[in-house]
Amino acid sequence: MCELLGMSANVPTDICFSFTGFLHRGGGTGPHRDGWGIAFYEEGGYRDFRDPHPSIRSPIARLICDYPIKSTIVISHIRQANVGQVRLANTHPFVREMWGRPWCYAHNGQLTGWQTLPLGFYHPVGDTDSEHAFCWLLGELRRRFPERPGDDEQRRGLWRLLHQLCERLRGLGVFNLMLADGDYLYTYCSTRLAHITRRAPFGRANLSDAELTVNFAEHTTSDDVVSVLATEPLTDNEDWVRMVPGELLVWKAGEIVSRHGRVPA
C-alpha cells in the first residue's frame, strides 16, 4: 500500500529532514515506486509538487530536500498503485476548492464498492478509488455545510461529520486519511498512522531510512511546536505514538485540538 507523511506546526517550518527519510521509501527502502507528491500551506497560500515517478529517483524530490519551504501544514504521499494507472492524474495529494480555500487530501489503502459512492459537486480527474472517495467526502461536507462554519459549535459539528464519513469509508476497506484546509490538519487511522510532537527541550533525531541525524535544538526556538505524522515512524531514537483504528485527530499549530472515535489505552 501507499504511505503518508504530514506535519502541523505553530510556526513556519521546513520538513526537509522528515521528507529525506520518507522519499527513500519510494523505491529505495520501500516498494512505493508509482509516484509521489507533497503539498504546502504557507503564508495564506498553497502549492504542491507531484511526480508519477519513484521519489528516490526524482529530481523534484531532491529539490524539496534542498529547498527549505517554510510551512505550517504539509501533506505528502508515496504511491504503490492498486487502482488506476501510474500517471500524473492519479498521483496524490489531490486538491479541491471549498469555501474559498484549497482542501488537500491523500489516502493510504484500498476500497471496494467505491464506485457506488454518489458524486455531486465534485468529480475525479483520474480513475482511482482514492480520488473518488475524496470527491464524495468533500461533497458530503459541502452538502451539510454550504457555508464555512463560523463558530466553535459548527466546527465541532463539521469534525463529527468528518469522522462519520471516514468511518463509512473504512467500512469499504482500508482508509488512512490526511486532509487539510489551511487552518487544520485532519488525520484518520484505519490501520496505521503514527505521530510525534517535538517541543522544547529539543534533541537529536536519527532517520531510519537514511544516514542522517539532526539536532533540532540548533534549528528551533523554545516556543516552537512541530508535530510529524507518518504511516510508519521515520526515526529510530524517538517515541512515536500510534493512532488507534477508527480515530480522527484534528491538529492546529502542532497540537491536537480535537479527538474523535476510540480513545487510546
Short mmCIF file of C-alpha atoms in Angstrom, two decimals:
data_model
loop_
_atom_site.label_atom_id
_atom_site.label_comp_id
_atom_site.label_asym_id
_atom_site.label_seq_id
_atom_site.Cartn_x
_atom_site.Cartn_y
_atom_site.Cartn_z
CA MET A 1 0.00 0.00 0.00
CA CYS A 2 0.92 3.68 -0.12
CA GLU A 3 2.45 5.70 2.72
CA LEU A 4 1.58 9.09 4.18
CA LEU A 5 3.56 11.93 5.72
CA GLY A 6 2.15 15.03 7.37
CA MET A 7 3.17 17.98 9.52
CA SER A 8 1.43 20.57 11.68
CA ALA A 9 3.46 23.38 13.26
CA ASN A 10 2.83 26.60 15.18
CA VAL A 11 5.48 28.48 13.17
CA PRO A 12 6.50 28.15 9.51
CA THR A 13 8.79 25.11 9.48
CA ASP A 14 10.51 23.09 6.77
CA ILE A 15 10.04 19.34 6.51
CA CYS A 16 13.36 18.60 4.79
CA PHE A 17 14.59 16.18 7.47
CA SER A 18 11.45 14.02 7.59
CA PHE A 19 10.94 14.15 3.83
CA THR A 20 14.52 12.97 3.23
CA GLY A 21 13.73 9.73 5.06
CA PHE A 22 10.27 9.46 3.55
CA LEU A 23 11.41 9.71 -0.08
CA HIS A 24 13.76 6.75 0.37
CA ARG A 25 10.69 4.58 0.88
CA GLY A 26 9.57 5.49 -2.64
CA GLY A 27 11.59 2.86 -4.48
CA GLY A 28 14.60 2.68 -2.15
CA THR A 29 13.90 1.15 1.26
CA GLY A 30 10.24 0.62 0.30
CA PRO A 31 8.21 -0.61 -2.70
CA HIS A 32 6.23 2.58 -3.31
CA ARG A 33 7.51 3.31 -6.82
CA ASP A 34 4.36 4.57 -8.55
CA GLY A 35 4.54 8.29 -7.91
CA TRP A 36 4.73 10.79 -5.08
CA GLY A 37 3.53 14.26 -4.15
CA ILE A 38 3.76 16.90 -1.47
CA ALA A 39 1.62 19.94 -0.62
CA PHE A 40 2.44 23.01 1.49
CA TYR A 41 0.24 25.62 3.15
CA GLU A 42 2.27 28.78 3.63
CA GLU A 43 1.56 32.48 4.20
CA GLY A 44 -2.10 32.08 3.36
CA GLY A 45 -1.30 30.28 0.10
CA TYR A 46 -0.94 26.74 -1.20
CA ARG A 47 1.45 24.95 -3.53
CA ASP A 48 2.16 21.35 -4.38
CA PHE A 49 4.55 19.18 -6.35
CA ARG A 50 3.59 15.83 -7.88
CA ASP A 51 5.53 13.32 -9.95
CA PRO A 52 4.39 9.90 -11.27
CA HIS A 53 7.95 8.55 -10.97
CA PRO A 54 9.65 7.00 -7.90
CA SER A 55 10.61 9.63 -5.35
CA ILE A 56 14.03 8.04 -4.78
CA ARG A 57 14.99 8.97 -8.38
CA SER A 58 13.01 12.19 -8.72
CA PRO A 59 14.89 15.47 -9.29
CA ILE A 60 11.81 17.26 -7.93
CA ALA A 61 12.02 15.27 -4.69
CA ARG A 62 15.70 16.19 -4.34
CA LEU A 63 14.71 19.83 -4.83
CA ILE A 64 12.27 19.59 -1.91
CA CYS A 65 15.05 18.18 0.29
CA ASP A 66 17.40 21.02 -0.63
CA TYR A 67 14.81 23.83 -0.66
CA PRO A 68 13.57 24.54 2.89
CA ILE A 69 9.98 25.61 2.20
CA LYS A 70 8.59 27.05 5.42
CA SER A 71 5.07 25.82 6.04
CA THR A 72 2.59 25.29 8.89
CA ILE A 73 0.82 22.30 7.30
CA VAL A 74 2.29 19.67 4.96
CA ILE A 75 0.79 16.56 3.38
CA SER A 76 2.89 14.10 1.37
CA HIS A 77 2.21 10.71 -0.23
CA ILE A 78 4.19 7.95 -1.94
CA ARG A 79 2.16 5.58 -4.07
CA GLN A 80 2.06 1.84 -4.63
CA ALA A 81 -0.65 1.58 -7.27
CA ASN A 82 -3.59 -0.76 -6.72
CA VAL A 83 -6.43 1.03 -8.52
CA GLY A 84 -5.78 3.26 -11.54
CA GLN A 85 -2.83 3.61 -13.87
CA VAL A 86 0.52 5.09 -12.93
CA ARG A 87 0.09 8.63 -14.25
CA LEU A 88 0.08 12.19 -13.03
CA ALA A 89 -3.72 12.42 -12.75
CA ASN A 90 -3.67 9.54 -10.24
CA THR A 91 -0.85 10.96 -8.12
CA HIS A 92 -1.66 12.22 -4.63
CA PRO A 93 -2.25 14.60 -2.97
CA PHE A 94 -5.46 15.78 -4.61
CA VAL A 95 -6.87 19.27 -4.12
CA ARG A 96 -10.30 20.92 -4.48
CA GLU A 97 -11.71 24.30 -3.53
CA MET A 98 -14.35 24.62 -0.83
CA TRP A 99 -15.45 27.82 0.96
CA GLY A 100 -12.82 29.79 -0.92
CA ARG A 101 -9.85 27.73 0.23
CA PRO A 102 -7.89 24.73 -1.10
CA TRP A 103 -8.61 21.37 0.57
CA CYS A 104 -5.77 18.90 0.20
CA TYR A 105 -6.20 15.13 0.59
CA ALA A 106 -4.13 11.96 0.50
CA HIS A 107 -5.24 8.39 1.18
CA ASN A 108 -3.47 5.16 2.04
CA GLY A 109 -5.40 1.94 1.49
CA GLN A 110 -7.72 0.20 -0.92
CA LEU A 111 -11.52 0.33 -1.08
CA THR A 112 -14.18 -1.96 -2.55
CA GLY A 113 -17.53 -0.80 -3.85
CA TRP A 114 -16.29 2.78 -4.03
CA GLN A 115 -17.93 3.28 -7.42
CA THR A 116 -21.34 3.34 -5.71
CA LEU A 117 -20.50 6.44 -3.65
CA PRO A 118 -22.72 9.14 -5.18
CA LEU A 119 -20.97 12.23 -6.51
CA GLY A 120 -22.47 15.68 -6.67
CA PHE A 121 -20.47 18.90 -6.83
CA TYR A 122 -17.02 17.28 -7.16
CA HIS A 123 -15.80 14.78 -9.73
CA PRO A 124 -12.46 12.97 -10.13
CA VAL A 125 -9.92 13.75 -12.83
CA GLY A 126 -8.18 10.37 -12.58
CA ASP A 127 -9.56 6.87 -12.07
CA THR A 128 -8.55 5.90 -8.52
CA ASP A 129 -10.70 4.84 -5.61
CA SER A 130 -8.85 7.45 -3.54
CA GLU A 131 -9.86 10.46 -5.61
CA HIS A 132 -13.44 9.23 -5.99
CA ALA A 133 -13.69 8.88 -2.20
CA PHE A 134 -12.25 12.40 -1.78
CA CYS A 135 -14.85 13.89 -4.13
CA TRP A 136 -17.62 12.08 -2.29
CA LEU A 137 -16.33 13.06 1.14
CA LEU A 138 -15.86 16.74 0.29
CA GLY A 139 -19.23 16.82 -1.44
CA GLU A 140 -20.92 15.46 1.68
CA LEU A 141 -19.23 18.07 3.85
CA ARG A 142 -20.32 20.81 1.46
CA ARG A 143 -23.87 19.49 1.29
CA ARG A 144 -24.25 19.55 5.09
CA PHE A 145 -22.27 22.80 5.49
CA PRO A 146 -22.94 25.02 2.45
CA GLU A 147 -21.06 27.84 4.21
CA ARG A 148 -17.83 27.75 6.16
CA PRO A 149 -18.52 27.01 9.86
CA GLY A 150 -18.50 30.30 11.71
CA ASP A 151 -18.20 29.30 15.36
CA ASP A 152 -16.84 26.56 17.60
CA GLU A 153 -20.12 24.65 17.75
CA GLN A 154 -20.36 24.47 13.98
CA ARG A 155 -16.72 23.45 13.68
CA ARG A 156 -17.28 20.62 16.16
CA GLY A 157 -20.28 19.55 14.11
CA LEU A 158 -18.12 19.51 10.99
CA TRP A 159 -15.49 17.39 12.71
CA ARG A 160 -18.09 14.90 13.96
CA LEU A 161 -19.47 14.60 10.46
CA LEU A 162 -15.99 14.11 9.01
CA HIS A 163 -15.40 11.26 11.46
CA GLN A 164 -18.69 9.64 10.48
CA LEU A 165 -17.80 9.86 6.78
CA CYS A 166 -14.36 8.36 7.43
CA GLU A 167 -15.97 5.53 9.36
CA ARG A 168 -18.23 4.82 6.39
CA LEU A 169 -15.23 4.73 4.04
CA ARG A 170 -13.39 2.49 6.47
CA GLY A 171 -16.29 0.07 6.07
CA LEU A 172 -15.29 -0.27 2.41
CA GLY A 173 -11.71 -1.32 3.16
CA VAL A 174 -8.52 0.33 4.37
CA PHE A 175 -8.86 4.10 4.68
CA ASN A 176 -6.00 6.03 6.29
CA LEU A 177 -6.52 9.72 5.60
CA MET A 178 -4.73 13.06 5.68
CA LEU A 179 -6.84 16.12 4.89
CA ALA A 180 -6.16 19.84 5.35
CA ASP A 181 -7.88 23.17 4.75
CA GLY A 182 -5.04 25.56 5.61
CA ASP A 183 -6.12 26.04 9.23
CA TYR A 184 -6.47 22.44 10.39
CA LEU A 185 -4.84 19.13 9.55
CA TYR A 186 -7.14 16.10 9.87
CA THR A 187 -5.73 12.58 10.24
CA TYR A 188 -7.86 9.44 10.34
CA CYS A 189 -6.48 6.00 11.14
CA SER A 190 -7.95 2.84 9.66
CA THR A 191 -4.93 0.61 10.21
CA ARG A 192 -1.63 2.51 10.54
CA LEU A 193 -0.66 6.07 11.40
CA ALA A 194 1.84 7.31 13.98
CA HIS A 195 2.78 10.77 15.24
CA ILE A 196 5.37 12.59 17.31
CA THR A 197 5.27 16.13 18.72
CA ARG A 198 8.58 17.90 19.18
CA ARG A 199 8.84 20.82 21.60
CA ALA A 200 11.44 22.25 23.97
CA PRO A 201 13.77 20.88 25.12
CA PHE A 202 14.60 19.70 21.60
CA GLY A 203 17.07 16.90 20.98
CA ARG A 204 18.61 14.79 18.25
CA ALA A 205 16.74 12.56 15.82
CA ASN A 206 18.08 9.76 13.58
CA LEU A 207 16.33 8.76 10.37
CA SER A 208 15.50 5.07 9.94
CA ASP A 209 15.71 5.09 6.12
CA ALA A 210 18.74 7.31 5.54
CA GLU A 211 22.02 8.09 7.26
CA LEU A 212 21.06 11.48 8.61
CA THR A 213 20.90 12.93 12.11
CA VAL A 214 19.73 16.39 13.13
CA ASN A 215 19.91 18.30 16.38
CA PHE A 216 16.63 20.21 16.43
CA ALA A 217 17.90 22.43 19.25
CA GLU A 218 20.11 24.15 16.66
CA HIS A 219 17.17 24.99 14.39
CA THR A 220 14.31 25.88 16.75
CA THR A 221 13.25 28.27 19.48
CA SER A 222 11.82 27.42 22.89
CA ASP A 223 8.31 28.33 21.65
CA ASP A 224 8.25 26.02 18.61
CA VAL A 225 5.84 23.07 18.46
CA VAL A 226 6.11 20.73 15.47
CA SER A 227 4.14 17.51 15.03
CA VAL A 228 5.03 14.97 12.33
CA LEU A 229 2.79 12.09 11.26
CA ALA A 230 3.66 9.09 9.11
CA THR A 231 2.36 5.67 8.20
CA GLU A 232 5.39 4.24 9.98
CA PRO A 233 7.80 6.11 12.30
CA LEU A 234 10.60 7.87 10.43
CA THR A 235 13.17 7.92 13.24
CA ASP A 236 14.64 5.13 15.33
CA ASN A 237 15.52 7.00 18.54
CA GLU A 238 12.23 8.74 19.36
CA ASP A 239 8.96 7.59 20.91
CA TRP A 240 6.21 7.79 18.31
CA VAL A 241 2.54 7.40 19.26
CA ARG A 242 0.43 5.10 17.14
CA MET A 243 -3.11 6.17 16.41
CA VAL A 244 -5.98 3.87 17.27
CA PRO A 245 -8.00 2.37 14.37
CA GLY A 246 -11.18 4.42 14.00
CA GLU A 247 -9.60 7.55 15.49
CA LEU A 248 -9.75 11.03 13.93
CA LEU A 249 -7.35 13.68 15.18
CA VAL A 250 -7.75 17.39 14.43
CA TRP A 251 -4.44 19.30 14.52
CA LYS A 252 -3.79 23.03 14.68
CA ALA A 253 -0.44 24.74 15.22
CA GLY A 254 1.22 21.44 16.12
CA GLU A 255 -1.30 20.44 18.79
CA ILE A 256 -4.26 18.04 18.89
CA VAL A 257 -7.33 20.23 19.34
CA SER A 258 -9.99 17.54 18.95
CA ARG A 259 -10.17 13.77 19.06
CA HIS A 260 -12.98 11.59 17.71
CA GLY A 261 -13.53 7.85 17.82
CA ARG A 262 -11.81 5.33 20.01
CA VAL A 263 -9.75 6.60 22.93
CA PRO A 264 -6.20 5.20 23.17
CA ALA A 265 -5.48 2.94 26.14
#
